[in-house]
XYZ file of C-alpha atoms in Angstrom:
755
model
C 56.495 150.408 127.040
C 54.170 147.488 127.696
C 53.918 144.959 124.866
C 57.258 145.829 123.227
C 59.917 143.108 123.182
C 62.987 142.125 121.195
C 63.263 138.915 119.136
C 66.664 138.330 117.498
C 67.349 142.035 117.154
C 63.872 142.966 115.884
C 61.652 145.246 117.923
C 58.274 143.542 118.135
C 54.886 144.021 119.665
C 53.308 141.465 121.956
C 51.360 140.068 118.992
C 54.434 139.610 116.820
C 56.371 138.114 119.731
C 53.575 135.563 120.094
C 53.749 134.873 116.352
C 57.472 134.094 116.617
C 57.506 132.496 120.042
C 57.237 128.884 118.829
C 59.971 129.227 116.192
C 63.685 128.543 116.460
C 66.158 131.364 115.570
C 66.605 130.254 111.939
C 62.855 130.043 111.418
C 62.424 133.498 112.947
C 65.081 134.879 110.600
C 63.179 133.501 107.609
C 59.831 134.824 108.836
C 61.155 138.350 109.494
C 63.047 138.691 106.208
C 62.304 141.820 104.160
C 61.456 142.290 100.483
C 64.665 140.957 98.929
C 64.513 137.499 97.301
C 64.636 134.773 99.957
C 65.654 131.142 99.598
C 64.807 128.927 102.580
C 66.735 125.647 102.517
C 64.541 123.478 104.728
C 66.055 120.126 105.633
C 63.816 117.110 106.193
C 61.661 117.512 109.299
C 62.799 121.077 110.045
C 59.365 122.728 110.121
C 59.151 123.990 106.540
C 55.361 124.317 106.529
C 55.332 126.074 109.888
C 57.952 128.569 108.717
C 56.213 129.416 105.451
C 52.819 129.704 107.164
C 54.254 132.085 109.762
C 55.885 134.138 107.022
C 52.471 134.540 105.373
C 51.018 135.553 108.747
C 53.868 138.023 109.350
C 53.333 139.644 105.939
C 49.651 140.122 106.720
C 50.305 141.559 110.188
C 52.831 143.886 108.517
C 50.098 145.385 106.361
C 50.261 143.359 103.135
C 46.794 142.826 101.675
C 46.107 139.040 101.837
C 44.474 139.192 98.395
C 47.795 140.413 96.980
C 49.768 137.413 98.277
C 50.265 134.442 95.941
C 51.160 131.104 97.553
C 52.131 128.365 95.082
C 52.253 124.728 96.187
C 52.150 121.308 94.546
C 48.763 120.282 95.956
C 45.666 122.138 97.034
C 45.767 120.282 100.337
C 49.240 121.642 101.024
C 48.037 125.173 100.318
C 44.967 124.708 102.527
C 47.057 123.346 105.393
C 49.538 126.203 105.124
C 46.808 128.849 105.089
C 45.032 127.138 107.984
C 48.229 127.368 110.008
C 48.720 130.986 108.953
C 45.207 131.819 110.170
C 45.866 130.056 113.457
C 49.087 132.021 113.962
C 47.312 135.265 113.046
C 44.566 134.683 115.575
C 47.090 133.939 118.319
C 49.007 137.092 117.441
C 45.834 139.186 117.322
C 44.691 137.857 120.681
C 48.095 138.681 122.186
C 48.020 142.156 120.633
C 44.564 142.782 122.097
C 45.738 141.706 125.520
C 48.878 143.844 125.179
C 46.829 146.861 124.094
C 44.454 146.438 127.020
C 47.394 146.288 129.459
C 49.034 149.365 127.940
C 45.808 151.363 128.323
C 45.101 150.210 131.837
C 42.128 148.226 130.629
C 40.115 151.395 129.879
C 40.157 151.149 126.116
C 38.113 148.471 124.391
C 40.237 146.486 121.901
C 39.093 146.288 118.264
C 36.982 143.257 117.298
C 38.650 140.203 115.777
C 38.032 139.789 112.027
C 35.238 137.324 111.207
C 36.726 136.210 107.873
C 40.122 134.481 108.168
C 42.780 136.486 106.331
C 44.243 133.278 104.930
C 41.077 132.614 102.960
C 41.766 135.761 100.920
C 45.266 134.666 99.903
C 45.705 133.349 96.379
C 46.738 129.840 97.363
C 46.910 126.791 95.129
C 48.931 124.711 92.712
C 50.798 126.131 89.740
C 48.244 124.588 87.378
C 45.161 125.754 89.290
C 46.544 129.283 89.569
C 47.304 129.268 85.858
C 43.735 128.205 85.077
C 42.341 130.957 87.290
C 44.493 133.680 85.742
C 43.742 132.486 82.206
C 40.002 132.684 82.885
C 40.470 136.326 83.849
C 43.179 137.509 81.448
C 43.097 134.921 78.658
C 41.087 137.097 76.295
C 43.994 139.592 76.291
C 46.071 137.073 74.310
C 43.170 135.675 72.255
C 42.389 132.673 74.459
C 38.748 131.683 74.862
C 38.133 131.906 78.640
C 35.543 129.145 78.258
C 38.194 126.495 77.618
C 37.949 123.114 79.281
C 40.849 121.141 80.717
C 41.561 117.594 79.591
C 43.313 115.127 81.866
C 46.187 112.799 81.092
C 44.004 109.982 79.735
C 42.087 112.273 77.378
C 45.345 113.874 76.261
C 46.642 110.422 75.352
C 43.452 109.640 73.433
C 43.629 112.913 71.531
C 47.280 112.280 70.721
C 46.280 108.804 69.559
C 43.538 110.204 67.325
C 45.995 112.584 65.632
C 48.547 109.757 65.365
C 46.007 107.625 63.505
C 44.823 110.455 61.255
C 48.403 111.188 60.151
C 48.943 107.524 59.281
C 51.630 107.026 61.898
C 49.990 103.860 63.192
C 50.958 101.836 60.137
C 52.423 98.374 60.639
C 55.565 98.540 58.476
C 57.657 99.681 61.450
C 57.259 100.342 65.139
C 56.139 103.887 65.957
C 55.875 105.060 69.609
C 52.505 104.448 71.248
C 50.298 107.405 72.155
C 51.382 107.386 75.828
C 55.062 107.540 74.863
C 54.356 110.305 72.352
C 52.645 112.337 75.061
C 55.567 111.695 77.429
C 57.980 113.094 74.841
C 55.759 116.086 74.146
C 55.318 116.847 77.865
C 59.037 116.448 78.552
C 59.907 118.976 75.850
C 57.327 121.459 77.107
C 58.281 121.298 80.789
C 62.049 121.081 80.451
C 62.206 123.587 77.571
C 64.481 121.127 75.752
C 64.332 120.862 71.946
C 62.981 117.614 70.573
C 66.404 116.350 69.462
C 67.852 116.690 72.969
C 64.838 115.063 74.594
C 65.055 112.102 72.231
C 68.808 111.780 72.599
C 68.889 111.878 76.404
C 65.597 110.298 77.473
C 63.944 108.542 74.517
C 66.822 107.264 72.331
C 64.737 104.398 70.920
C 62.437 106.999 69.332
C 65.169 109.183 67.784
C 64.570 107.905 64.243
C 61.008 109.270 64.346
C 61.918 112.911 65.031
C 60.324 114.268 61.826
C 57.101 112.286 62.302
C 56.907 113.388 65.938
C 57.143 117.035 64.875
C 54.170 116.533 62.562
C 52.300 114.696 65.298
C 52.892 117.372 67.919
C 51.906 120.142 65.519
C 48.673 118.307 64.710
C 48.024 117.720 68.421
C 48.345 121.447 69.135
C 45.951 122.280 66.274
C 43.428 119.669 67.419
C 43.361 121.151 70.934
C 42.833 124.620 69.476
C 39.891 123.388 67.390
C 38.237 121.979 70.501
C 39.095 124.952 72.730
C 40.708 122.602 75.254
C 43.939 122.838 77.218
C 45.950 119.973 78.643
C 47.946 120.207 81.882
C 51.074 121.417 80.131
C 49.135 124.078 78.220
C 48.106 125.732 81.474
C 51.728 126.524 82.278
C 52.652 127.350 78.678
C 49.773 129.806 78.320
C 50.481 131.354 81.735
C 54.065 131.878 80.628
C 52.817 133.366 77.362
C 50.427 135.622 79.249
C 53.303 136.973 81.357
C 55.430 137.461 78.228
C 52.839 139.807 76.703
C 53.702 143.426 77.651
C 50.179 144.517 78.554
C 48.739 141.267 79.916
C 51.942 140.437 81.803
C 51.952 143.819 83.503
C 48.323 143.330 84.563
C 49.095 139.934 86.113
C 52.215 141.190 87.892
C 50.237 144.112 89.294
C 47.928 141.687 91.111
C 50.578 140.503 93.576
C 52.909 142.149 96.060
C 54.377 138.925 97.431
C 54.912 135.496 95.862
C 55.803 132.445 97.971
C 56.621 129.017 96.516
C 56.674 125.717 98.419
C 58.759 122.656 97.416
C 60.847 124.703 95.002
C 63.171 121.761 94.377
C 60.274 120.072 92.545
C 59.766 122.832 89.965
C 60.647 122.402 86.306
C 62.293 124.820 83.890
C 58.934 126.171 82.679
C 57.768 126.929 86.217
C 61.057 128.687 86.978
C 60.565 130.768 83.839
C 57.078 131.729 85.025
C 58.469 132.915 88.370
C 61.183 134.926 86.640
C 58.507 136.670 84.543
C 56.253 137.142 87.570
C 58.978 138.730 89.760
C 61.726 139.815 87.343
C 63.937 141.367 90.019
C 63.013 138.850 92.722
C 61.515 141.466 95.035
C 58.868 139.982 97.307
C 59.769 136.460 96.196
C 60.213 133.667 98.762
C 60.928 130.065 97.819
C 61.384 127.162 100.203
C 62.701 123.701 99.463
C 65.432 121.148 99.985
C 67.867 120.278 97.228
C 68.438 116.960 99.039
C 64.819 115.993 98.325
C 64.705 116.753 94.603
C 63.430 113.409 93.277
C 61.059 114.137 90.387
C 63.297 114.455 87.336
C 61.059 111.919 85.565
C 58.325 114.592 85.695
C 60.652 117.240 84.280
C 61.696 118.749 87.622
C 65.277 119.912 87.922
C 67.425 120.426 90.998
C 69.188 123.223 89.095
C 66.300 125.600 89.890
C 67.034 125.610 93.607
C 70.807 125.336 93.240
C 70.939 128.294 90.828
C 68.324 130.489 92.535
C 70.869 132.863 94.194
C 72.571 133.359 90.827
C 69.305 133.989 88.996
C 68.062 136.541 91.539
C 70.838 138.849 92.677
C 70.790 139.814 96.343
C 69.150 136.565 97.452
C 69.328 135.810 101.171
C 69.759 132.095 101.927
C 68.431 130.867 105.290
C 69.088 127.221 106.185
C 66.767 125.368 108.567
C 68.746 122.534 110.139
C 67.051 121.721 113.442
C 65.158 118.492 112.821
C 62.005 117.946 114.867
C 61.277 114.443 113.560
C 64.118 111.939 113.833
C 66.502 110.854 116.555
C 70.155 111.997 116.382
C 71.203 108.411 115.599
C 69.020 108.364 112.480
C 70.210 111.828 111.456
C 73.806 110.671 111.742
C 73.116 108.110 109.015
C 71.080 110.425 106.762
C 73.641 113.233 107.005
C 76.393 110.867 105.871
C 74.303 109.543 102.976
C 73.548 112.974 101.525
C 77.095 114.217 102.148
C 78.129 112.009 99.202
C 76.168 114.236 96.761
C 78.365 115.996 94.210
C 76.643 119.394 94.502
C 74.414 120.579 97.324
C 73.740 123.228 99.944
C 75.806 122.432 103.018
C 73.694 121.588 106.046
C 74.018 119.222 108.972
C 70.674 118.254 110.486
C 70.589 117.978 114.254
C 67.958 117.290 116.888
C 67.332 117.950 120.576
C 65.663 114.538 120.907
C 67.356 111.720 122.893
C 69.959 109.837 120.859
C 67.807 106.745 120.240
C 68.876 103.379 118.880
C 71.202 103.150 115.907
C 69.601 102.364 112.515
C 69.888 98.710 111.530
C 71.511 97.355 108.380
C 69.978 93.896 108.023
C 71.521 91.411 105.597
C 69.193 88.708 104.295
C 69.895 85.486 102.444
C 67.174 86.170 99.888
C 63.864 87.972 99.440
C 61.900 85.391 101.429
C 64.194 85.824 104.417
C 63.843 89.593 104.107
C 60.065 89.226 104.107
C 60.049 87.015 107.204
C 62.353 89.404 109.045
C 60.253 92.484 108.210
C 56.980 90.867 109.256
C 58.482 89.440 112.454
C 59.983 92.779 113.498
C 56.760 94.644 112.662
C 54.803 92.321 114.935
C 57.404 92.792 117.678
C 57.040 96.580 117.489
C 53.273 96.212 117.535
C 53.502 94.244 120.784
C 55.720 97.017 122.141
C 52.959 99.562 121.581
C 53.542 100.981 118.091
C 50.335 100.750 116.029
C 50.648 99.278 112.552
C 49.606 102.575 110.963
C 52.691 104.226 112.495
C 54.989 101.815 110.658
C 55.852 101.764 106.967
C 57.708 99.581 104.487
C 59.303 101.601 101.678
C 60.642 100.340 98.352
C 62.008 101.716 95.092
C 59.498 100.086 92.720
C 55.935 98.876 93.293
C 56.710 95.244 92.384
C 59.313 95.032 95.170
C 56.530 94.515 97.718
C 54.799 91.527 96.072
C 56.429 88.861 98.258
C 55.742 90.946 101.350
C 52.086 91.427 100.417
C 51.606 87.663 100.105
C 53.113 87.079 103.544
C 51.055 89.863 105.141
C 47.927 88.251 103.736
C 48.960 84.841 105.018
C 49.540 86.234 108.512
C 46.323 88.280 108.493
C 48.080 91.655 108.779
C 46.030 94.416 107.127
C 47.921 96.935 105.015
C 47.357 99.898 102.754
C 49.545 100.340 99.703
C 49.927 103.866 98.444
C 48.981 104.132 94.802
C 46.270 102.320 92.913
C 43.643 103.738 90.585
C 43.130 107.476 90.929
C 39.566 108.719 91.375
C 39.496 110.613 88.080
C 40.989 107.625 86.229
C 37.989 105.404 86.928
C 35.732 104.880 83.931
C 32.460 105.787 85.650
C 33.770 109.099 87.042
C 35.254 110.035 83.668
C 31.896 109.186 82.060
C 29.927 111.516 84.315
C 32.428 114.370 84.104
C 32.384 114.088 80.299
C 28.707 115.161 80.237
C 29.549 118.319 82.196
C 32.619 119.049 80.094
C 30.583 118.742 76.906
C 27.921 121.094 78.262
C 30.595 123.595 79.259
C 32.375 123.344 75.909
C 30.521 121.631 73.020
C 33.775 121.764 71.028
C 35.499 119.401 73.501
C 36.239 116.464 71.199
C 37.175 113.841 73.789
C 34.172 114.634 76.007
C 31.792 114.418 73.045
C 33.154 111.101 71.840
C 33.038 109.609 75.339
C 29.421 110.667 75.952
C 28.169 109.471 72.570
C 29.876 106.079 72.730
C 28.105 105.312 76.014
C 24.974 104.738 73.944
C 24.542 101.282 72.378
C 25.499 100.866 68.708
C 27.159 104.280 68.555
C 30.673 103.407 67.413
C 33.662 105.714 66.961
C 32.821 106.703 63.376
C 29.171 107.612 64.006
C 30.133 109.360 67.247
C 32.741 111.406 65.370
C 30.098 112.465 62.813
C 27.696 113.567 65.575
C 30.441 115.447 67.375
C 31.372 117.195 64.131
C 27.788 118.525 63.948
C 28.367 120.237 67.296
C 31.686 121.701 66.201
C 30.100 123.228 63.108
C 27.348 124.828 65.199
C 29.605 126.060 68.017
C 30.677 129.732 67.935
C 34.225 130.814 67.126
C 36.193 130.794 70.413
C 37.660 134.213 69.612
C 34.277 135.834 68.943
C 33.707 136.833 72.542
C 30.984 134.305 73.203
C 32.537 132.761 76.273
C 32.109 133.961 79.790
C 34.321 136.887 80.633
C 36.416 138.389 83.359
C 36.666 135.625 85.896
C 33.006 134.545 85.901
C 34.051 130.943 86.298
C 36.032 131.882 89.374
C 33.735 134.316 91.133
C 30.601 132.264 90.833
C 28.917 133.857 87.826
C 26.604 131.782 85.609
C 28.384 128.804 84.156
C 27.556 127.101 80.944
C 26.059 130.138 79.220
C 28.961 131.213 77.062
C 26.611 133.055 74.719
C 25.626 129.671 73.346
C 21.850 129.872 73.588
C 19.668 132.585 72.111
C 16.788 131.729 74.430
C 17.874 132.436 78.012
C 14.674 130.953 79.332
C 15.516 127.337 78.569
C 16.556 124.794 75.971
C 15.651 125.632 72.398
C 16.495 124.390 68.942
C 18.883 127.348 68.659
C 21.130 126.163 71.465
C 24.539 124.485 71.022
C 22.942 121.041 70.762
C 20.295 122.075 68.227
C 21.912 119.924 65.544
C 21.178 116.800 67.543
C 17.413 117.383 67.543
C 17.096 116.199 63.940
C 19.409 113.180 64.301
C 18.039 109.682 63.790
C 20.108 107.459 66.084
C 20.662 103.706 65.627
C 17.701 101.613 66.722
C 19.533 100.314 69.804
C 20.125 103.893 70.993
C 16.703 105.263 70.054
C 15.250 104.925 73.558
C 18.121 106.887 75.175
C 18.700 109.541 72.518
C 15.819 111.942 73.398
C 16.866 111.860 77.041
C 20.469 112.649 76.136
C 19.480 115.624 73.976
C 17.107 116.911 76.652
C 19.828 116.552 79.301
C 22.433 118.430 77.240
C 19.960 121.174 76.356
C 19.167 121.629 80.043
C 22.827 121.731 81.026
C 23.701 124.345 78.406
C 21.192 127.074 79.332
C 22.322 130.330 80.936
C 21.629 129.110 84.478
C 21.709 125.297 84.656
C 21.692 125.311 88.455
C 24.477 124.636 90.951
C 27.050 121.961 90.081
C 25.619 119.484 92.594
C 22.217 119.631 90.861
C 23.856 119.174 87.465
C 25.757 116.125 88.709
C 22.521 114.633 90.034
C 20.774 115.192 86.688
C 23.590 113.485 84.814
C 23.619 110.726 87.421
C 19.918 110.053 86.855
C 20.421 109.688 83.098
C 23.667 107.741 83.408
C 22.557 105.270 86.085
C 20.880 102.691 83.774
C 23.832 102.955 81.380
C 26.306 102.210 84.185
C 24.190 99.288 85.375
C 24.340 97.769 81.895
C 28.040 98.483 81.297
C 29.680 97.412 84.556
C 29.559 94.409 86.827
C 28.735 95.260 90.470
C 27.800 98.873 89.653
C 26.735 99.713 93.225
C 30.162 100.919 94.349
C 30.588 102.939 91.155
C 27.242 104.647 91.641
C 28.217 105.367 95.247
C 31.315 107.135 93.915
C 29.061 109.336 91.789
C 26.950 110.202 94.808
C 30.176 111.232 96.552
C 30.958 113.356 93.498
C 27.653 115.178 93.938
C 28.586 115.927 97.556
C 31.948 117.281 96.409
C 30.197 119.507 93.882
C 28.313 121.292 96.678
C 31.574 123.019 97.645
C 32.102 124.744 94.288
C 30.223 127.838 93.075
C 29.957 126.968 89.394
C 30.536 124.252 86.838
C 33.742 125.693 85.381
C 35.410 125.742 88.796
C 34.146 122.230 89.566
C 35.561 120.852 86.312
C 38.867 122.612 86.903
C 39.076 121.157 90.418
C 38.318 117.667 89.157
C 40.993 117.934 86.477
C 43.704 119.631 88.541
C 43.200 118.428 92.114
C 40.833 115.450 92.257
C 40.492 113.047 95.194
C 43.561 110.810 95.325
C 41.822 107.494 94.931
C 38.479 105.761 95.061
C 37.308 102.792 97.061
C 34.307 100.527 97.178
C 32.257 102.910 99.281
C 29.240 100.627 99.191
C 31.215 97.449 99.752
C 31.722 95.404 102.913
C 32.795 97.523 105.905
C 36.427 97.459 107.026
C 36.253 96.694 110.736
C 39.994 96.669 111.461
C 41.032 100.280 112.082
C 44.770 99.525 112.145
C 46.847 98.749 109.067
C 50.464 98.755 107.919
C 51.639 101.246 105.297
C 53.361 100.046 102.137
C 54.674 102.766 99.855
C 57.099 103.545 97.096
C 59.808 105.989 98.108
C 58.395 108.665 95.819
C 54.941 108.402 97.390
C 56.419 108.574 100.912
C 57.798 112.083 100.464
C 56.341 114.465 103.044
C 55.195 111.662 105.372
C 56.675 110.202 108.564
C 56.336 107.088 110.722
C 57.689 105.840 114.038
C 59.313 102.813 112.400
C 60.444 102.569 108.780
C 61.680 99.501 106.881
C 63.533 100.166 103.615
C 63.695 96.921 101.658
C 65.759 95.718 98.691
C 68.683 98.060 99.453
C 70.862 96.263 96.913
C 72.635 97.837 93.969
C 70.377 97.551 90.953
C 67.316 98.233 93.089
C 68.697 101.193 95.075
C 69.845 102.828 92.869
C 67.604 101.428 90.177
C 69.535 99.901 87.304
C 67.371 102.050 85.015
C 68.732 105.247 86.576
C 72.487 104.839 86.542
C 73.246 106.169 83.082
C 74.713 109.452 84.304
C 76.089 111.086 87.425
C 72.979 113.270 87.615
C 70.696 110.226 87.647
C 72.749 108.548 90.363
C 72.625 111.731 92.439
C 68.838 111.756 92.182
C 68.681 108.103 93.239
C 70.810 109.030 96.265
C 68.392 111.823 97.126
C 65.490 109.391 96.795
C 67.178 106.995 99.226
C 67.769 109.935 101.573
C 64.074 110.826 101.428
C 63.173 107.260 102.419
C 65.582 107.226 105.375
C 64.411 110.599 106.701
C 60.809 109.386 107.041
C 61.741 107.507 110.253
C 61.177 109.004 113.673
C 62.504 106.358 116.100
C 63.349 103.086 114.333
C 64.999 102.568 110.959
C 65.791 99.257 109.245
C 67.553 98.959 105.908
C 67.320 95.432 104.469
C 69.536 93.966 101.758
C 68.945 90.484 100.296
C 72.136 88.985 98.902
C 70.559 86.434 96.566
C 67.896 87.027 93.911
C 66.171 84.212 92.013
C 65.082 84.646 88.421
C 61.628 83.343 89.388
C 60.464 84.523 92.855
C 59.707 81.983 95.579
C 61.335 79.063 93.718
C 64.702 78.477 95.410
C 65.740 75.842 92.868
C 65.698 78.363 90.024
C 68.870 80.144 88.813
C 69.975 83.017 91.005
C 72.566 85.758 91.277
C 74.262 87.567 94.128
C 73.687 91.231 94.885
C 75.807 93.874 96.561
C 74.788 96.311 99.280
C 73.668 99.633 97.811
C 76.562 101.884 96.872
C 74.888 104.601 98.963
C 75.651 102.604 102.121
C 79.348 103.429 102.062
C 81.737 102.275 104.802
C 81.342 105.712 106.394
C 77.554 105.293 106.528
C 77.725 101.684 107.732
C 80.066 102.706 110.556
C 77.169 104.365 112.407
C 74.652 101.572 111.762
C 73.903 98.424 113.708
C 74.871 95.455 111.551
C 72.544 92.443 111.834
C 71.921 89.206 109.959
C 68.297 88.241 109.433
C 69.218 84.545 109.679
C 70.361 85.029 113.276
C 67.448 87.266 114.210
C 64.982 84.712 112.835
C 66.606 81.749 114.553
C 63.678 81.409 116.932
C 60.949 82.169 114.413
C 58.728 79.169 113.662
C 57.311 80.964 110.596
C 53.816 79.850 111.307
C 54.725 76.160 111.501
C 56.317 75.841 108.058
C 59.631 74.702 109.509
C 61.626 77.390 107.685
C 64.123 79.225 109.833
C 63.760 76.922 112.898
C 66.863 76.208 115.014
C 68.371 72.711 114.896
C 67.031 71.883 118.351
C 63.487 72.138 117.000
C 64.156 69.832 114.041
C 63.968 66.495 115.829
C 63.207 63.686 113.375
C 64.289 65.759 110.365
C 67.196 65.003 108.045
C 70.396 66.819 109.062
C 73.644 67.606 107.294
C 75.377 64.949 109.453
C 72.865 62.352 108.245
C 73.584 63.198 104.625
C 77.351 62.996 105.092
C 77.023 59.674 106.909
C 74.944 58.340 104.011
C 77.609 59.409 101.546
C 80.315 57.616 103.510
C 78.237 54.461 103.795
C 77.789 54.302 100.034
C 81.484 53.423 99.561
């Protein structure tokens, strides 16, 4: 029959054959898998995203309702890209099916119209935390959670922890108590790893072990303080989702929403996330996870490689499909990376291979010291640029951010533009946090950190007076469990935001609204001019229908502008950021969703949008190894490959830590497509760039074993730089170019003549 073909033993229509046509046999096997639990071990560069996207498309073509598919990723961008690819594959398959149907019917029957709404847009796709927030808005009331909660970010969580720390008297000066950031790290580690406090302190925070009893009091107070303000931190989202699934009635309702659950980057999940999946799909039916145990590198965030290693044991009947055809790197590079990861104590066996030409062997470059390493890297980068590789297709990777300081100085001296991954995140900037605080306070007047931040923007309003004014709001705010907050998913579906049953007069701001207590306040004289405007703004933002989020941002912006101009030097770029925030707000249907997006998946970083234009479109990439995960470049330089740096001397306390450092090194090496250089300085000075200072010798990284080095090209930077004039400094020039300079022979002759 026309349109019927066979792909790896499966009878398929023309549309399904088109869906699978671009996949290799292992990818097809993963896409066509049935309902049993599926673990896809996807080696670096083996088309993980393509495979998972096609599996989503295959499920939809097989009749699964897109709205009953849950796709969990570690960034919203990853989910969007995967669903975009799924939609593309679906449209290709549908077009092929239409053509096949027309051929089968002799062209007499008109094919059905293509759907106007992409199926992928109806899939529940997003991060663990965003999905948790969405489900808690809908089902939270079933476990007594106010669906009108607001989400506090890391900085506000630290501040709240610090406030409780001070209130409990733990900030006294008779002995050193952990700072608020460390306290939050300990708390978060316990929550995500499911480890008791004693184990967390013993294994990861031994210098804090003597404070175990005080930390228990602190953490208990922190939990109570969040409850009083009806706020959740990042960790709470997962904890409450887990609690929701543990409830017999609420858990059943959540499980009934989904027929299929797919998880990306499973090697990066923590114990709490694995527990959530086990509660979501107890028998593993309809569960697909994809990941690579060789790229599990986030233990410092609580992730554990055990989740992916133990998945087949946890879910009986699991099918394991290994993707091993690499579409990124040359076979010569894969030969090195395969040998590096083969040293791991426990792993899924796989040997990556490629159909690409063999390519040049990776280079192991020995350098006299860091300066010589820097000169070599810059010289070779410029050589590749002359050979046709743009700077933006080359990257220098390092274990720690400070490892690139010498290189950055040299790049600046040679006028080579670069971009370093990292820097200040968008939501960490003071001006963005200021503006968002107004919206958070309007959404939830009980939000302590938002209230304090807004009030202290006004002159002469210090922490104590701000705390008193915020307490007035808390006394007036309704009980979170009284049913006053918006209900079944209003914040998700686009219902009115900001109402929450807080205002008796739905027509506008009144003295009976949530900010009524502020109408009678007499502010300090310095704040008197701004106070009426603040109260009017908050009243307007707290009515039943305060307008779309973009309008609310603009209203806050108008009030905040003179404050920003008085607080910050060069405020133009900051105000431009806020204008960009208003444009972002246009994409969200309501304030609750906008605030959730800003807390859970904000823009990665901010720049001086109103500053001088950058006219050079090409730039080199500098990145830590952790930040490089998921990226690729034509040429990659891994620097400081000496023991103590790779692996880090801070991560060699156990075999598990060393294994993770090996995986991190593996991730760095597998970013390279065509050219790979691993550089190892042998001499390190105690003070950089001062050769006369004391120094020590380093050893090549233990991960570069004799077996690994046997398939690498061994080079010495000193020889490679023999012809480099180094910009006229005289360093590294051959003897022939040193006419008129003092030589070793001259010195020895002088010594002899002195006798």
